[in-house]
Short mmCIF file of C-alpha atoms in Angstrom, two decimals:
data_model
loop_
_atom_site.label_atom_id
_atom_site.label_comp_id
_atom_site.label_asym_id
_atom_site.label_seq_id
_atom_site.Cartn_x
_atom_site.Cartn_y
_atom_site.Cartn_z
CA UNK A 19 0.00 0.00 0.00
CA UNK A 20 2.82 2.57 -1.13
CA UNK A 21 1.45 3.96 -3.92
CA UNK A 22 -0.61 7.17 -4.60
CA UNK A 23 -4.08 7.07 -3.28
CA UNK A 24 -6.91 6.35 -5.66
CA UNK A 25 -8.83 9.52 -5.96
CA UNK A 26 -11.83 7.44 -7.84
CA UNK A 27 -11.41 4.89 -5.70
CA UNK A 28 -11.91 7.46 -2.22
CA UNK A 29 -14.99 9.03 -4.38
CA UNK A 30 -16.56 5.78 -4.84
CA UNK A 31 -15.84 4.29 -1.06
CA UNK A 32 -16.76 7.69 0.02
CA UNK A 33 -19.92 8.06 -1.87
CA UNK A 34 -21.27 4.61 -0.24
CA UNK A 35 -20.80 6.32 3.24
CA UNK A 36 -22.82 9.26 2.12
CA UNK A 37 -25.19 7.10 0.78
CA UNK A 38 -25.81 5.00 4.35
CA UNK A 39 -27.54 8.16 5.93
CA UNK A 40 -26.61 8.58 9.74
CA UNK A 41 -28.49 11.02 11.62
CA UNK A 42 -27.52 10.65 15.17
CA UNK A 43 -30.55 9.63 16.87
CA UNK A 44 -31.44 6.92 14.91
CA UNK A 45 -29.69 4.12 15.99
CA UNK A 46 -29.76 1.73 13.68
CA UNK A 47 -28.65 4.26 11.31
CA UNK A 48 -25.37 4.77 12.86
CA UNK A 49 -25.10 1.04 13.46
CA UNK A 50 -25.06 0.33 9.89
CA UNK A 51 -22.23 3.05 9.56
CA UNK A 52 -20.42 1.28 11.72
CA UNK A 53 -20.65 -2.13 9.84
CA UNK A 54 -19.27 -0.02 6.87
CA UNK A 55 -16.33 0.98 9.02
CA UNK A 56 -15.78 -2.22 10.26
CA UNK A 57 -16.16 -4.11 6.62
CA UNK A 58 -12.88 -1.37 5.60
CA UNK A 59 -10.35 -3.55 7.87
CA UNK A 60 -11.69 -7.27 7.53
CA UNK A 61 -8.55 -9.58 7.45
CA UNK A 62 -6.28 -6.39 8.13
CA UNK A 63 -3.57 -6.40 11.10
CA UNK A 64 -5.81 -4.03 12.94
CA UNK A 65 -7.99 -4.85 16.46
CA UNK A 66 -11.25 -4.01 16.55
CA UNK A 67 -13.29 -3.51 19.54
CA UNK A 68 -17.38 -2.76 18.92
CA UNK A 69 -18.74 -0.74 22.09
CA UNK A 70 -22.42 -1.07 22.62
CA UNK A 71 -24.37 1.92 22.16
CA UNK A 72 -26.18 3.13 25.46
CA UNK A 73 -29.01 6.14 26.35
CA UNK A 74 -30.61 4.60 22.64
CA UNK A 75 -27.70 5.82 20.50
CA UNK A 76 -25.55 3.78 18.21
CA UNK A 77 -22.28 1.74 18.97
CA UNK A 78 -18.98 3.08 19.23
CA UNK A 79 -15.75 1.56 17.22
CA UNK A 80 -12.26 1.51 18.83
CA UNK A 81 -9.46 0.48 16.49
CA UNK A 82 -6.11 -0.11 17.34
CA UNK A 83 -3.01 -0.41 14.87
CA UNK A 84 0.93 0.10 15.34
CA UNK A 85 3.24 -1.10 17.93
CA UNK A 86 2.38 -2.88 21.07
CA UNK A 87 4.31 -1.05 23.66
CA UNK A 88 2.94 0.71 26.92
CA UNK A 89 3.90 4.08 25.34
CA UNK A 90 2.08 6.65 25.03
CA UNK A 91 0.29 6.53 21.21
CA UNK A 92 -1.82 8.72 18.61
CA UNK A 93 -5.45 9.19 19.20
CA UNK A 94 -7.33 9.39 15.85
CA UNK A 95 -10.79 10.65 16.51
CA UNK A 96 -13.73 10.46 13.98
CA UNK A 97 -17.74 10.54 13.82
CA UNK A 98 -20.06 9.08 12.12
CA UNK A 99 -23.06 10.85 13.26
CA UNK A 100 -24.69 13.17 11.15
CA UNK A 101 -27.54 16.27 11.97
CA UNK A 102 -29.42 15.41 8.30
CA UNK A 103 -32.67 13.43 8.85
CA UNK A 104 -33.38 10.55 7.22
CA UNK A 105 -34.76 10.99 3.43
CA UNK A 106 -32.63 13.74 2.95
CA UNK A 107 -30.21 12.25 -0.06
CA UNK A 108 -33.33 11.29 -1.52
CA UNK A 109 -35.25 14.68 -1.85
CA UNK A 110 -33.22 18.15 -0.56
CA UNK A 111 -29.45 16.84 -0.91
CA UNK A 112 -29.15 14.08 -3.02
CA UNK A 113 -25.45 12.46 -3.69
CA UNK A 114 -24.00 14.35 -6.74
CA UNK A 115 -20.97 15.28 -8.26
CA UNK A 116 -20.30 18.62 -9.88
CA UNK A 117 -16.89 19.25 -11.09
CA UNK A 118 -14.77 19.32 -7.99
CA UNK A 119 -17.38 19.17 -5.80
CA UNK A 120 -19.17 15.92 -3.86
CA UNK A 121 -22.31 16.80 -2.34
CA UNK A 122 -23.97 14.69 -0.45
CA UNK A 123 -25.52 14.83 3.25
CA UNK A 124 -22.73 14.48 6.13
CA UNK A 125 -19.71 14.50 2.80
CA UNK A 126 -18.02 17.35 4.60
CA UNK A 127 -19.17 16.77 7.86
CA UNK A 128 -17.60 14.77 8.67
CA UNK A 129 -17.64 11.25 6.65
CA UNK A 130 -15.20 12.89 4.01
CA UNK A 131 -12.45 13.28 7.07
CA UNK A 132 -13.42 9.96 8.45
CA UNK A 133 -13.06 8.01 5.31
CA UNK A 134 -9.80 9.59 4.00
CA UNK A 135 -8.21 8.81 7.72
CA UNK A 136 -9.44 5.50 7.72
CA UNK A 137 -7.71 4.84 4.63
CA UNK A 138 -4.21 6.36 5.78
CA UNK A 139 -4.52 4.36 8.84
CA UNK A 140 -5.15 1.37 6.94
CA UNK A 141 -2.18 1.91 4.68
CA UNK A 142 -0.01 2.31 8.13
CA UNK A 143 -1.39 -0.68 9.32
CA UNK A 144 -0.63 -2.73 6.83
CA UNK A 145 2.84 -1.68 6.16
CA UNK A 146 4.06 -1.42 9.95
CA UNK A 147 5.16 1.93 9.50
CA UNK A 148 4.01 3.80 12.69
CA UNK A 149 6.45 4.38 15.47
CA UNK A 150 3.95 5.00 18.03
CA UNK A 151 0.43 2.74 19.08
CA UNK A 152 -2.74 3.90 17.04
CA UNK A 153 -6.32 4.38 18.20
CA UNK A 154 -8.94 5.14 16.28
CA UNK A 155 -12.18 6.25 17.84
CA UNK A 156 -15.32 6.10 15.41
CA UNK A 157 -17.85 7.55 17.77
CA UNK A 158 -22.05 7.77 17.10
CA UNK A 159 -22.75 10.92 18.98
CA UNK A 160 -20.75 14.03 18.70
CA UNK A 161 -23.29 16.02 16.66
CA UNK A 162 -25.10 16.12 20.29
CA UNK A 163 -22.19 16.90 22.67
CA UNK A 164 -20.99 13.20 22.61
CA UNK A 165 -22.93 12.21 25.82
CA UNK A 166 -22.55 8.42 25.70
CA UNK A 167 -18.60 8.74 24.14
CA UNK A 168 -16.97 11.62 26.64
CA UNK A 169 -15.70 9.29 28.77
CA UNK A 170 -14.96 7.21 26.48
CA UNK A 171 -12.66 9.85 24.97
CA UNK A 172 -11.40 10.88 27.83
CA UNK A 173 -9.95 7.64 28.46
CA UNK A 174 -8.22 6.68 25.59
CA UNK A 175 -7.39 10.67 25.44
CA UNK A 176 -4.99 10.07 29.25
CA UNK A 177 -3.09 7.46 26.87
CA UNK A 178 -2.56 9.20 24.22
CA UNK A 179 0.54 11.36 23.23
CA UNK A 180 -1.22 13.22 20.56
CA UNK A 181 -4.45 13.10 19.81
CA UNK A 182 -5.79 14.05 15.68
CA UNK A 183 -9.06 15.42 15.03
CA UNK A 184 -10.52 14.21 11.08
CA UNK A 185 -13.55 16.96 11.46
CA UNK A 186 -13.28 19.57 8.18
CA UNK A 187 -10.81 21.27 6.76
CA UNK A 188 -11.89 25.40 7.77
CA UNK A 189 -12.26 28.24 4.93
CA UNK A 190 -10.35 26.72 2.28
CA UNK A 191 -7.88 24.08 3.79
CA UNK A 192 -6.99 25.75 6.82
CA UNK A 193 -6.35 23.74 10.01
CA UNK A 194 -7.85 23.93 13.76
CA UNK A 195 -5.95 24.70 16.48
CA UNK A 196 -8.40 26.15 19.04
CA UNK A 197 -11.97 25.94 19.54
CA UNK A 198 -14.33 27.69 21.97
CA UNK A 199 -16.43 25.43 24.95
CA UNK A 200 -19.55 24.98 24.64
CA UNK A 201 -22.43 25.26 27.02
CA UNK A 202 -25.47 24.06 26.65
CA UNK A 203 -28.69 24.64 29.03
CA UNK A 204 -32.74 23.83 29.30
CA UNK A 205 -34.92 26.61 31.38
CA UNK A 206 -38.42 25.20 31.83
CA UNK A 207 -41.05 28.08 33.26
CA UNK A 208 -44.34 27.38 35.24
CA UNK A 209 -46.61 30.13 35.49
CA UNK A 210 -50.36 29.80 36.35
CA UNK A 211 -53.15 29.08 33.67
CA UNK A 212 -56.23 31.03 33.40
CA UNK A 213 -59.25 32.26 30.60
CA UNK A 214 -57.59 35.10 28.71
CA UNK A 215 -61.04 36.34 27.87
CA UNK A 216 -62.98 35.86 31.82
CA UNK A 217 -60.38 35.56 33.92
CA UNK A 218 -57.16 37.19 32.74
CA UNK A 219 -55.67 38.54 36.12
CA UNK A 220 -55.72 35.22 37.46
CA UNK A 221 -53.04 34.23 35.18
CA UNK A 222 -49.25 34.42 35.17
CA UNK A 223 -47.60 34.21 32.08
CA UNK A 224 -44.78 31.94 31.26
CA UNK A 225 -44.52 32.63 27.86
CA UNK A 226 -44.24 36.76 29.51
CA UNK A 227 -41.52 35.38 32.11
CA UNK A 228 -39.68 33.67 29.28
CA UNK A 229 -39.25 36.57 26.98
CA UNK A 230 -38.15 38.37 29.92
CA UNK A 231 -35.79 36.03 30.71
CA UNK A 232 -34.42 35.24 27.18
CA UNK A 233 -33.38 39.04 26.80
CA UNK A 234 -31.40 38.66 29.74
CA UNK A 235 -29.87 35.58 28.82
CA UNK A 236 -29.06 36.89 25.01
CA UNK A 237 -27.56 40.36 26.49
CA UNK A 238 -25.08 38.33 28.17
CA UNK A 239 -23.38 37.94 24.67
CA UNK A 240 -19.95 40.02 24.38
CA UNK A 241 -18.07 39.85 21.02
CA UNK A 242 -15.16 41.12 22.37
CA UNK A 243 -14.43 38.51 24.99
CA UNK A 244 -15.69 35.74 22.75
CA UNK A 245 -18.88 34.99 24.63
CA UNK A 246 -21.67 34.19 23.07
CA UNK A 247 -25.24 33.15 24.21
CA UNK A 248 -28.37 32.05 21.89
CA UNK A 249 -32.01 31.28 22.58
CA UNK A 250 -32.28 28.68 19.86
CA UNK A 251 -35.70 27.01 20.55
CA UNK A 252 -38.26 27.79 22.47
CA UNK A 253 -41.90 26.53 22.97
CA UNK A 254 -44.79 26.71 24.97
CA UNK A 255 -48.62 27.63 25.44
CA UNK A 256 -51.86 25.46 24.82
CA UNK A 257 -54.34 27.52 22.93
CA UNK A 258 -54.24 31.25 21.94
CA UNK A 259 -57.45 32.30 24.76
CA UNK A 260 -55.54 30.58 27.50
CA UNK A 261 -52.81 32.55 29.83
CA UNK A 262 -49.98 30.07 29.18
CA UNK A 263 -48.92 27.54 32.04
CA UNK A 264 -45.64 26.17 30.67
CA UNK A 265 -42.62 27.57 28.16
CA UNK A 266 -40.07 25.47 27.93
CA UNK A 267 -36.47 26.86 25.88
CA UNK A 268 -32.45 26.25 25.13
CA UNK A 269 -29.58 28.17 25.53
CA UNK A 270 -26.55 27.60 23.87
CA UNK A 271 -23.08 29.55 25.21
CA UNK A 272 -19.47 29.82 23.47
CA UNK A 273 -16.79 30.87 25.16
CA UNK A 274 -12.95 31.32 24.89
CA UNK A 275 -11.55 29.98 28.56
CA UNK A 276 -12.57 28.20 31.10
CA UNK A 277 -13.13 30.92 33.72
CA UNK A 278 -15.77 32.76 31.34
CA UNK A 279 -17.62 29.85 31.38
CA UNK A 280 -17.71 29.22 35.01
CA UNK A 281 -18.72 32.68 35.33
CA UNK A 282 -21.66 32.35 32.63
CA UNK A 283 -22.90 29.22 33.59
CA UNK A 284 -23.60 30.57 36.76
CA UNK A 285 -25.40 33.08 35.70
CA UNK A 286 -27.40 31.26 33.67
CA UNK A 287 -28.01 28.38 36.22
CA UNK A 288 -29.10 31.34 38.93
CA UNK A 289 -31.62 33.50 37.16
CA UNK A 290 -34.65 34.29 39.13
CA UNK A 291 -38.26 35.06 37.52
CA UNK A 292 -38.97 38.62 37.45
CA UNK A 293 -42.94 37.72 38.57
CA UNK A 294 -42.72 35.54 42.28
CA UNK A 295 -45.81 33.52 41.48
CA UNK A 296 -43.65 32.06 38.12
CA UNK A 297 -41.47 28.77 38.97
CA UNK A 298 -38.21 28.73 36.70
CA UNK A 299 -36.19 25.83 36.56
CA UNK A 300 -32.53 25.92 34.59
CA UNK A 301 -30.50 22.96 34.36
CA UNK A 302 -27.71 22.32 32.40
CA UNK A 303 -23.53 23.80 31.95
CA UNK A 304 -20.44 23.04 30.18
CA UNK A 305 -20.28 20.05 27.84
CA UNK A 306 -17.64 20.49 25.97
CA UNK A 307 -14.41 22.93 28.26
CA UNK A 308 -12.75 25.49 25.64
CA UNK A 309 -10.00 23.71 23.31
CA UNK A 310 -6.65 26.41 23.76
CA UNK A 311 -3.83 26.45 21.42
CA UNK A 312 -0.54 26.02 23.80
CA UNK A 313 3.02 25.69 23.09
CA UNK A 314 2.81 22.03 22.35
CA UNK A 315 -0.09 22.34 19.75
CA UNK A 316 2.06 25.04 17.72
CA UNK A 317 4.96 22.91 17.88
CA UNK A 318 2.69 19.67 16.37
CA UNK A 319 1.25 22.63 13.96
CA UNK A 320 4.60 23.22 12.61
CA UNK A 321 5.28 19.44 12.16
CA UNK A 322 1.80 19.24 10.35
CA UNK A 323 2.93 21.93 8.05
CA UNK A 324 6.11 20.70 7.14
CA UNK A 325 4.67 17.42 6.21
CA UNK A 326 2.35 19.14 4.43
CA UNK A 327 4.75 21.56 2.23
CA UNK A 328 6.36 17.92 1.44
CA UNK A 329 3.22 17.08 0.12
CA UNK A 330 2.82 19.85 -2.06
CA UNK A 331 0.27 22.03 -0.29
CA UNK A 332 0.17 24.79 2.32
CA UNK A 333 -1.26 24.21 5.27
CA UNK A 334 -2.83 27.54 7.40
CA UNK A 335 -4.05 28.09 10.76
CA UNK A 336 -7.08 29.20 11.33
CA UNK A 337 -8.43 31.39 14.00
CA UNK A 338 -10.37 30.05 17.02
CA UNK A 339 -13.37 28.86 16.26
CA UNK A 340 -17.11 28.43 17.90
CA UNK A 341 -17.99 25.72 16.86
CA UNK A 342 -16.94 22.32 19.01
CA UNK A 343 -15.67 19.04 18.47
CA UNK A 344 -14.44 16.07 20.50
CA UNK A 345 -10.73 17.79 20.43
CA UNK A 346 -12.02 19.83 22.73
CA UNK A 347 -12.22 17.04 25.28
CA UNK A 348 -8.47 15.92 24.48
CA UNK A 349 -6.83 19.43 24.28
CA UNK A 350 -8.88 19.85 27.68
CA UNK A 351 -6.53 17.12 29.29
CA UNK A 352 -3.23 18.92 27.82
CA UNK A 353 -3.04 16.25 24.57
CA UNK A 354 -1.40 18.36 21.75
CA UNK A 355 -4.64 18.06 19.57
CA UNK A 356 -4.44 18.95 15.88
CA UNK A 357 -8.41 19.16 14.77
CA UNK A 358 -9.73 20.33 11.03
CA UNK A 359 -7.88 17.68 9.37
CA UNK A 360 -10.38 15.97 7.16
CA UNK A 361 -12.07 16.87 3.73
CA UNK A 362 -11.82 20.70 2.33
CA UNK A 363 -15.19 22.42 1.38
CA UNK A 364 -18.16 23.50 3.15
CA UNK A 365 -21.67 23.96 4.19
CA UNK A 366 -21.50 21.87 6.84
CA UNK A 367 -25.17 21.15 8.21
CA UNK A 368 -26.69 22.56 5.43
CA UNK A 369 -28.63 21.48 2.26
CA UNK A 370 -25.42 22.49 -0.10
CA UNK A 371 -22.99 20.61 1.46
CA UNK A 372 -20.06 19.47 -0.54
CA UNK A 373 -16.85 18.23 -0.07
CA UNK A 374 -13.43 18.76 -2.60
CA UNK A 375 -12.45 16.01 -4.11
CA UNK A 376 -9.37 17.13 -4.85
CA UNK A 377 -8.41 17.45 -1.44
CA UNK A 378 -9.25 13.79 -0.60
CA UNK A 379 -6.00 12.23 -1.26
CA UNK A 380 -3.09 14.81 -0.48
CA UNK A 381 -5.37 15.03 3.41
CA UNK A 382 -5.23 11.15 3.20
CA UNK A 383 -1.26 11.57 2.38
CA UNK A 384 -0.84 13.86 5.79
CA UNK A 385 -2.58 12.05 7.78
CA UNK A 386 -0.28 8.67 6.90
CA UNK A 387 2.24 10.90 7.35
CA UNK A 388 1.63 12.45 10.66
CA UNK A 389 0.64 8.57 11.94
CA UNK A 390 4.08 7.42 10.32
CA UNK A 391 6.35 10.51 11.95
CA UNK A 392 5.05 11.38 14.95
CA UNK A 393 6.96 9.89 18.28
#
C-alpha cells in the first residue's frame, strides 16, 4: 500500500458512506455506519473492539493499529453521526458530483475526514510503518455533545501522546488549532393558567416570564471577549385564549476559557423570575471545556505543516473557532490536539454541502504521514 491514493477509488468508497444516511438519533442508522467501518479492515492487522451503544444511541468503534508497547500513542478521533434526517439524499441533498465538488448529506461533515483517515490508517497498518500505538475512535454521537462517548474519549485521550481530530478542513484548507467550549442549558417556566377572555388577572404568564428572561440571557453575549449566548428554541402555550402555564427553551453559550464559562454558567443556572408567582427551573452547563492552542499544539502545527509543504500544499491556521468538536475534550486534558484535518469544502449542516475532491488524497497523504512521523 505505497502507492498514490486512488482519488476514484476514495470518491466511490466515500460516496457509499454518504449514501448509508446517519443522523444521530437513529440508531440503527449509525449502526449500519459502523458495519461499513468495520467491513474497511476485515482480514487487516488491525484490532477491533465494537462498544455497545447506550441512552438509545448507536455503537462506538475503537481500532487499534501500530506497535504494542505501553507508550504513550496517537489518538485518531472520527464521527459518524450526522444532523441530516433521514430521506434527505433522496429529496433536498441528493449524492451528486459537480466538477470538484461531492455533495452529499454528512460529505463534509464529517464522513469525508473519516473516510480519508481511515484509509491512511489502513495503509499504516498494513505496512508497519508507525512508530507510536494507534487508536482510532469512530464515535455515534458528537453532533449532540458526545454524551454516551466523553468518557470514552477521555480515556483513551490520558493514553494518548497526541491526539488528531478528522472533522473539516476550515475556509479553504486551513487547520484547527483552538476551539471555543460549549455550554449548553434547558430553562423550563411554570406560570399559572387562566381564561384570557374571563379571567385574565388570574393568570401568570410563562410565555411573559420567558421573553423576559431570554433578553437577559441573550444580552449576556460580548463579542469582544468571545462569549456568546443564543435562545435557539423555544416553545410553549396550549391555545391562543388561554394565559400560558408552561414555556419550555435552550440556551446555547461559546466561550474562549474556562473561567468565562464558570462565570456564565452561573449566571445562567441562577436566574430568578422577574414575577414571584412564576417557577423557573434551569438545568444544564459546560459540555464540551474550551479547546486552547498552547506551546505544544504550535509545535505539532509546525510538524503538520512541514509534512504538508512535502506534500505539495500549504497548510494555514485558522483562527479560534465556535464551533466544538471532540478535540475539545483531548486538548482539555493537555493532549497536543491537531483538529480540522479531514475533507476541504463546506456547508456543513446545510442542504449544499459538498466536499473537494481534490483534497481527498493529499489530506489522506498527511494524515499517513503524521501517523508514520510522529513519536
Amino acid at each position: 500500500m505505497t502507492s498514490e491514493f486512488d482519488t476514484d477509488a476514495m470518491v466511490a468508497g466515500l460516496s457509499r458512506w454518504v449514501l448509508e444516511e446517519s443522523p444521530t438519533r437513529d440508531a440503527a442508522a449509525v449502526n449500519r455506519m459502523i458495519d461499513l467501518v468495520t467491513a474497511e479492515v476485515e482480514e487487516l492487522p488491525i484490532a477491533v473492539e465494537r462498544l455497545p451503544g447506550r441512552q438509545g444511541l448507536g455503537d462506538t468503534l475503537v481500532m487499534r493499529a501500530g506497535p504494542r508497547t505501553d507508550a504513550k500513542g496517537i489518538l485518531v478521533m472520527s464521527h459518524v453521526d450526522t444532523v441530516h434526517p433521514k430521506g434527505t439524499i433522496d429529496g433536498p441533498l441528493p449524492l451528486r458530483r459537480d466538477g470538484d465538488r461531492l455533495y452529499g448529506p454528512g460529505v463534509y461533515d464529517m464522513k469525508g475526514g473519516a473516510y480519508l483517515a481511515l484509509e491512511a490508517f489502513k495503509r499504516v497498518a498494513v505496512a508497519g510503518s508507525a512508530q507510536l500505538p494507534i487508536t482510532f475512535l469512530f464515535t455515534p454521537d458528537e453532533e449532540i455533545g458526545s454524551p454516551t462517548t466523553r468518557e470514552i474519549i477521555e480515556d483513551e485521550g490520558r493514553r494518548a501522546s497526541y491526539a488528531l481530530v478528522t472533522e473539516p478542513a476550515r475556509d479553504g484548507g486551513k487547520i484547527v488549532t483552538a476551539r471555543k467550549g460549549v455550554g449548553r442549558f434547558d430553562v423550563r417556566v411554570e406560570g399559572r393558567p387562566a381564561h384570557s377572555g374571563t379571567s385574565h388577572q388570574l393568570g401568570r404568564s410563562a410565555i411573559r416570564e420567558a421573553a423576559r428572561q431570554i433578553l437577559d440571557i441573550e444580552a449576556m453575549t460580548d463579542y469582544g471577549r468571545g462569549i456568546t449566548t443564543t435562545v435557539g428554541l423555544v416553545s410553549g402555550g396550549t391555545a391562543a385564549n388561554v394565559i400560558p402555564h408552561f414555556t419550555y427553551f435552550s440556551v446555547d453559550l461559546r466561550v474562549i476559557n474556562e473561567a468565562d464559562g464558570v462565570a456564565a454558567s452561573e449566571k445562567i443556572l441562577s436566574l430568578k423570575p422577574y414575577d414571584p408567582d412564576v417557577k423557573l427551573t434551569v438545568t444544564g452547563g459546560m459540555n464540551r471545556p474550551a479547546y486552547v492552542k498552547t506551546d505544544e499544539i504550535a509545535r505539532l502545527l509546525a510538524h503538520a505543516q512541514q509534512l504538508a509543504a512535502d506534500i505539495g500544499f500549504e497548510l494555514v491556521d485558522s483562527p479560534m473557532t465556535g464551533g466544538g468538536s471532540d478535540g475539545n475534550f483531548t486538548a482539555a486534558l493537555g493532549v497536543p490536539t491537531l483538529d480540522g484535518l479531514g475533507i476541504d469544502g463546506d456547508g456543513a449542516h446545510t442542504l449544499q454541502e459538498y466536499g473537494l475532491i481534490s483534497s481527498l488524497a493529499p489530506r489522506a497523504r498527511l494524515m499517513q504521514r503524521l501517523l508514520e512521523t510522529l513519536a
